[in-house]
Short mmCIF file of C-alpha atoms in Angstrom, two decimals:
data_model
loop_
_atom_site.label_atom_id
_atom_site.label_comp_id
_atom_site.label_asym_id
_atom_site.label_seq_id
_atom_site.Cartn_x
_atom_site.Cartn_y
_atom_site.Cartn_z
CA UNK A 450 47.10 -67.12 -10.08
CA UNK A 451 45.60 -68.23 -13.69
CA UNK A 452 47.59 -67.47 -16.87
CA UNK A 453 48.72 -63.94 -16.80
CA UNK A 454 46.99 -61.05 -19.39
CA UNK A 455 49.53 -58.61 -20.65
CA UNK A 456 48.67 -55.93 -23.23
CA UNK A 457 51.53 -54.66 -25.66
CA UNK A 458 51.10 -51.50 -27.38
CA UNK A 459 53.17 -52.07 -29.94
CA UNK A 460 54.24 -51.26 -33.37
CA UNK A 461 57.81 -51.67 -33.01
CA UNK A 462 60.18 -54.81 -34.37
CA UNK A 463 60.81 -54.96 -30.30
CA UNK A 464 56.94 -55.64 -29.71
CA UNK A 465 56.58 -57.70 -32.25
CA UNK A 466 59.70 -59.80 -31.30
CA UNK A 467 58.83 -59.64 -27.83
CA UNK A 468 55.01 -61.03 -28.23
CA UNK A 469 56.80 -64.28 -30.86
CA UNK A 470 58.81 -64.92 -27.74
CA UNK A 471 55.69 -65.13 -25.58
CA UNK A 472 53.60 -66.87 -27.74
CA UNK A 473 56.07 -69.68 -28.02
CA UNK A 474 56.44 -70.12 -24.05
CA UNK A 475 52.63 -70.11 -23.84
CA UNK A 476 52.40 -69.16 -20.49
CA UNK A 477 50.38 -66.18 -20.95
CA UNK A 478 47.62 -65.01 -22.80
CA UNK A 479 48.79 -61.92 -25.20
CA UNK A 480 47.14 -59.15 -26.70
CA UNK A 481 49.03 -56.79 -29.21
CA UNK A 482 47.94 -53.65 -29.35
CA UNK A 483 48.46 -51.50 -33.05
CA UNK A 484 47.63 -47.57 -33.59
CA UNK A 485 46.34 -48.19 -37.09
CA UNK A 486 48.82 -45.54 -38.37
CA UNK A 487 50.94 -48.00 -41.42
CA UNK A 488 48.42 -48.96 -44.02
CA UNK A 489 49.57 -52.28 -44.12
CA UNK A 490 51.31 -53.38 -41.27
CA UNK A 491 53.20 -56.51 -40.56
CA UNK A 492 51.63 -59.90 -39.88
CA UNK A 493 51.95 -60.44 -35.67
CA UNK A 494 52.38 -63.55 -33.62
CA UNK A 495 49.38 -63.55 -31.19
CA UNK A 496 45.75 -61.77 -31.62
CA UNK A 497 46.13 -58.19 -32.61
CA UNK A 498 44.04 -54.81 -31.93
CA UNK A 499 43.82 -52.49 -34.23
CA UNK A 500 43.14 -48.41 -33.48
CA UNK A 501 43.56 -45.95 -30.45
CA UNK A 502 41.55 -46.19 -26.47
CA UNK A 503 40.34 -42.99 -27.21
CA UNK A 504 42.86 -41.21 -24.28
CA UNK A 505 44.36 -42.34 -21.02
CA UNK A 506 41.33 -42.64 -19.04
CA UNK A 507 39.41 -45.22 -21.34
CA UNK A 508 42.83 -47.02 -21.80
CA UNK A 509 42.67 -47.45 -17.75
CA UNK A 510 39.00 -48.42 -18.32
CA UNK A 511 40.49 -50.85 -20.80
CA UNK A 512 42.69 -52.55 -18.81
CA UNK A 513 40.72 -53.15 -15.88
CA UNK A 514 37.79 -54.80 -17.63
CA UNK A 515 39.43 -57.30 -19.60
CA UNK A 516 41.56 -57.96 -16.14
CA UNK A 517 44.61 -57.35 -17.31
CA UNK A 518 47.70 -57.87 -15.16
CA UNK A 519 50.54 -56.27 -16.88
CA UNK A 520 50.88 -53.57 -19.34
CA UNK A 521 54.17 -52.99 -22.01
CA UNK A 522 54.88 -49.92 -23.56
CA UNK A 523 56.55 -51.38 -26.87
CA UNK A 524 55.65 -47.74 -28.67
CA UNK A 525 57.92 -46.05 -31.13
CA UNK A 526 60.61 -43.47 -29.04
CA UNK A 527 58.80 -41.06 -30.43
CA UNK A 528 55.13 -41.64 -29.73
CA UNK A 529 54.74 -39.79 -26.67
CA UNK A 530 51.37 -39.07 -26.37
CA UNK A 531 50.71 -42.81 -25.88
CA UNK A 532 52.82 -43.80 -23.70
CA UNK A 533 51.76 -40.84 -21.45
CA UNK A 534 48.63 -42.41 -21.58
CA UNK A 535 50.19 -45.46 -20.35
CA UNK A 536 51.98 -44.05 -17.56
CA UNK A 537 48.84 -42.65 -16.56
CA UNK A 538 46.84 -45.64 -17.33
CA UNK A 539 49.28 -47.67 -15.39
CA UNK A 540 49.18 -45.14 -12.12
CA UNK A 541 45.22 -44.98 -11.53
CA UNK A 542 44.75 -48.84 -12.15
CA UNK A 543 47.71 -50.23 -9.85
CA UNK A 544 48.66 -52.34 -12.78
CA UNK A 545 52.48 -53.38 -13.60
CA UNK A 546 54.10 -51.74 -16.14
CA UNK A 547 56.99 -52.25 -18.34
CA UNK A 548 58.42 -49.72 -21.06
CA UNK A 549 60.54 -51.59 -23.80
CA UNK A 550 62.81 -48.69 -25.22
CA UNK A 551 65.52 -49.86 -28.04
CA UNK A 552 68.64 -47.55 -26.53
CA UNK A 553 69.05 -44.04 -28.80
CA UNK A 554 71.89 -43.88 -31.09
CA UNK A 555 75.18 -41.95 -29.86
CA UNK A 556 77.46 -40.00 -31.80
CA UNK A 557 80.67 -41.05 -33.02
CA UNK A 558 83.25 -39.62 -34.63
CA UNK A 559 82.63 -38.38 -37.95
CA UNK A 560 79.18 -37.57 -37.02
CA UNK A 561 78.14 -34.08 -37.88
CA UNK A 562 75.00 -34.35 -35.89
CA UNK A 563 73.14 -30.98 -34.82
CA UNK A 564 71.06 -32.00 -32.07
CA UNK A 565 67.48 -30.37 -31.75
CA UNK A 566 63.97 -30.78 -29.97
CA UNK A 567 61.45 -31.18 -32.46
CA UNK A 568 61.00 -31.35 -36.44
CA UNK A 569 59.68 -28.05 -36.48
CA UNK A 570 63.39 -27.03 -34.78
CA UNK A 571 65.49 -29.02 -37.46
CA UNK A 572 63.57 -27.22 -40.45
CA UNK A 573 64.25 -23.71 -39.14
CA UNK A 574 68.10 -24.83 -38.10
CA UNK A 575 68.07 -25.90 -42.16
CA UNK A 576 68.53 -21.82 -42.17
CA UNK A 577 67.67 -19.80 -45.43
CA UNK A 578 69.82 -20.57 -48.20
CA UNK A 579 68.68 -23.60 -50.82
CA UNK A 580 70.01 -27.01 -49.16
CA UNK A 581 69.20 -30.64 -50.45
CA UNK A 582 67.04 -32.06 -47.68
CA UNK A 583 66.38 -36.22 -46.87
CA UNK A 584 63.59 -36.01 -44.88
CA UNK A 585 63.90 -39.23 -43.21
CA UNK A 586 61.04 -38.66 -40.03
CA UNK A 587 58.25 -40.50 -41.67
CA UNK A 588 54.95 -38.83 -42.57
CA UNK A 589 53.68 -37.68 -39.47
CA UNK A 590 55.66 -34.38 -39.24
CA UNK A 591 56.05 -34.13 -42.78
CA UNK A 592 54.19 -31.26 -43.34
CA UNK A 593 56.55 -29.26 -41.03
CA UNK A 594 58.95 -28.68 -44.14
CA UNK A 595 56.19 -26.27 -46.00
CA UNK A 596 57.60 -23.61 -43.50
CA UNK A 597 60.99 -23.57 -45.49
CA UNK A 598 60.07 -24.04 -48.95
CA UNK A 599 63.21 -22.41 -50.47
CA UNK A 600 64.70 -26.00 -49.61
CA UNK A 601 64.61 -29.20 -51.91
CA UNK A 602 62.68 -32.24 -49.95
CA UNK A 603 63.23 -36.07 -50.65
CA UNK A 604 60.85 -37.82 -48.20
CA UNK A 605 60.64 -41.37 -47.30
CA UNK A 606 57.89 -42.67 -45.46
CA UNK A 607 56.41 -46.41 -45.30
CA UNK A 608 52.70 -45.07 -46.45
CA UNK A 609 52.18 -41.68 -48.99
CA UNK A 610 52.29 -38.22 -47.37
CA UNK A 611 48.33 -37.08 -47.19
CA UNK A 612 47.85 -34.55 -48.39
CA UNK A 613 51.13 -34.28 -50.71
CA UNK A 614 53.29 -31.35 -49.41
CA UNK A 615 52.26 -27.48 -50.92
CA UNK A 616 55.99 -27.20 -52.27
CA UNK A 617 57.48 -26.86 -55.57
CA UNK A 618 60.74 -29.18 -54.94
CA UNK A 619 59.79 -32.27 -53.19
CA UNK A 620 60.00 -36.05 -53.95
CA UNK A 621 58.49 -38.55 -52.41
CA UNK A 622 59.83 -42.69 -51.84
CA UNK A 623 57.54 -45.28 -50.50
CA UNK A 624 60.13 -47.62 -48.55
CA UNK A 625 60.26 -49.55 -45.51
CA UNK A 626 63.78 -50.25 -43.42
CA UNK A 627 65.66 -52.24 -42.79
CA UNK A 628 67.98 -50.68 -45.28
CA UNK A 629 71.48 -51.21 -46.38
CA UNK A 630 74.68 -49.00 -46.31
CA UNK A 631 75.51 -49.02 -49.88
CA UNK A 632 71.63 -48.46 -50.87
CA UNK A 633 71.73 -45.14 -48.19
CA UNK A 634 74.76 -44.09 -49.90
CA UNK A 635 73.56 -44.69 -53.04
CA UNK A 636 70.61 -42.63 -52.49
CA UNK A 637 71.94 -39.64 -50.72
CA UNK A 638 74.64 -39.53 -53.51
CA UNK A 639 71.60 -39.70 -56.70
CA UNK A 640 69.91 -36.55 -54.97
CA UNK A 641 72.79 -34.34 -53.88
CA UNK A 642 71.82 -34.34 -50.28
CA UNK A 643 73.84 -32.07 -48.13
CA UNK A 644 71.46 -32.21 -44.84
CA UNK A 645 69.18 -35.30 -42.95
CA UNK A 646 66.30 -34.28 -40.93
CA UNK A 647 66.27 -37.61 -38.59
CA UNK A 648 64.49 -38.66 -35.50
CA UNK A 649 66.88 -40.80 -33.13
CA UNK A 650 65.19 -43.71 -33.10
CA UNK A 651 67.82 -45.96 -32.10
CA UNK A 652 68.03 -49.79 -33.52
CA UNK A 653 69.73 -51.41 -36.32
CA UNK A 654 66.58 -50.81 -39.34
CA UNK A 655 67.34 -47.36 -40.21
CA UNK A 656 70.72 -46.15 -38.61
CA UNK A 657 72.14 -47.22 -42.30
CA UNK A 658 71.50 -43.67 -43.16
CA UNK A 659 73.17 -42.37 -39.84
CA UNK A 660 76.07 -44.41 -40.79
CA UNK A 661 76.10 -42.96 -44.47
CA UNK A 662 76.05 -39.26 -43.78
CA UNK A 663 78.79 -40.17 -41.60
CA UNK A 664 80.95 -41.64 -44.22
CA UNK A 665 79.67 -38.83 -46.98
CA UNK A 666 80.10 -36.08 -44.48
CA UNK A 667 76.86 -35.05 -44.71
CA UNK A 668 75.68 -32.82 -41.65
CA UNK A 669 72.52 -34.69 -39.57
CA UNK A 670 69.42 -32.60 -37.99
CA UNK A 671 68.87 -35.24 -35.09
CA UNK A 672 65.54 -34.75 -33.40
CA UNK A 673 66.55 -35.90 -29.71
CA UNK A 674 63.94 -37.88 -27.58
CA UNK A 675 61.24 -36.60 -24.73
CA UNK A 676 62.16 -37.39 -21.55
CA UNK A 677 61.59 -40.68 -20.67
CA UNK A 678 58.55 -41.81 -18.65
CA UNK A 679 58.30 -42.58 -15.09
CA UNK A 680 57.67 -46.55 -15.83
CA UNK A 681 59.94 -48.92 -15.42
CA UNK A 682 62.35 -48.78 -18.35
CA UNK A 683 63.90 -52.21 -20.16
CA UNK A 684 65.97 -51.68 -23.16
CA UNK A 685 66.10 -55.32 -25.05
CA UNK A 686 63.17 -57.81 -25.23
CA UNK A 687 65.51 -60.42 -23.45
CA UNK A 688 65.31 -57.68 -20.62
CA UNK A 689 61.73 -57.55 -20.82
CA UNK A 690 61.35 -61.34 -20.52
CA UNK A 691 63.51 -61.23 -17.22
CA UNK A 692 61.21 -59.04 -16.11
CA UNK A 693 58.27 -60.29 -16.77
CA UNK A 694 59.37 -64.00 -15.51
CA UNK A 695 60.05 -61.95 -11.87
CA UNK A 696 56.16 -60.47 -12.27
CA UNK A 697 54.70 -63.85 -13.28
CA UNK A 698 57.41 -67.07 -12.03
CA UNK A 699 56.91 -69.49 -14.77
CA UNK A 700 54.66 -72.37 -14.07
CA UNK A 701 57.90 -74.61 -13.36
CA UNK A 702 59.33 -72.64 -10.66
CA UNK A 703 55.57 -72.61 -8.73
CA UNK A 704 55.91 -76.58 -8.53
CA UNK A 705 52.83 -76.75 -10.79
#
């Protein structure tokens, strides 16, 4: 076969680490794949897309006209409508698939985690009485915390909250991870916070603040994962590269 097409749907330090490794073996011709969502996002190794498919079905559509032969779900954890859509996308076409899923974090001792389904879950587990809240979920589900607005808010997202929250006690920081122990101390110490509404990402960018209500006692809302999906799951981008090499046998090992 020619040089293999594989489509990442990215937006994760995995995808992005994962399509550097690929464009240096240049065996294969790469196509990253970005919702759109971060205003500004990070400059990527090989040619980049930019928006959504417009739903599963035109995703298949997508795939099969530009002949692609392997598709990686390099999503967030949490951005499950897409890679339903990949799943699905993956199914009708008979195309290979590959989900590349950092592992979650697990508790450890210390951890006063309270584990729940959904954002909407952790605000009403926040319960009634005034608590110091570091929303740290982004600013997609930000607007979840105008349910409970006897709370105060700190939110940190990468890009502004749109429209800014209807509450009276909220502050807003523009920041982007990785971030540091001290600086997560630091900051949960400067606004009194005595709760974090997290999702469990997993990696090493943002479990700094994981780590700091741990050492500061401070309880954790953790929003647990969906189920995963039925495709085949990889959890590092070396994994994914094994994979990929059993798909597609480098050009060496066909004798070429």
């Amino acid at each position: 076969m020619g040089r293999p097409r594989i489509l990442i749907l990215g937006g994760t330090s995995e995808a992005r680490l994962l399509a550097e490794a690929l464009a240096a073996r240049d065996d294969c011709d790469v196509l990253l794949s970005l919702a759109g969502r971060t205003e500004k996002p990070a400059a990527q190794p090989v040619p980049v897309r930019i928006g959504g498919f417009g739903g599963a079905a035109a995703l298949a559509d997508f795939l099969k006209a530009s002949g692609y032969d392997l598709l990686i779900d390099a999503t967030h954890p949490f951005a499950e409508r897409i890679s339903a859509n990949a799943a699905f996308a993956a199914e009708t076409t008979g195309i290979a698939a590959i989900a590349l899923r950092r592992p979650a974090w697990q508790r450890r001792p210390g951890d006063r985690w309270k584990e729940v389904r959904s954002i909407p879950a952790a605000i009403e587990a926040l319960g009634p009485s005034l608590r110091h809240v570091f929303l740290a979920t982004g600013r997609q589900g930000a607007h979840h915390v105008e349910a409970a607005p006897q709370h105060h808010y700190l939110v940190r997202s990468v890009d502004p909250v749109e429209p800014p929250l209807a509450l009276d006690n909220v502050e807003y920081i523009l920041d982007r991870g990785p971030f540091t122990l001290e600086g997560e101390c630091d900051l949960l110490r400067q606004y009194d916070i005595d709760v974090i509404v997290a999702k469990n990402s997993g990696g090493a960018a943002t479990y700094a603040k994981i780590e700091a209500a741990r050492l500061l006692g401070i309880e954790v809302m953790m929003v647990a994962r969906a189920p995963a999906s039925m495709v085949k799951t990889v959890e590092t981008v070396e994994v994914a590269l094994a994979a990929i090499d059993h798909l597609f046998p480098p050009a060496m090992k066909r004798g070429v």
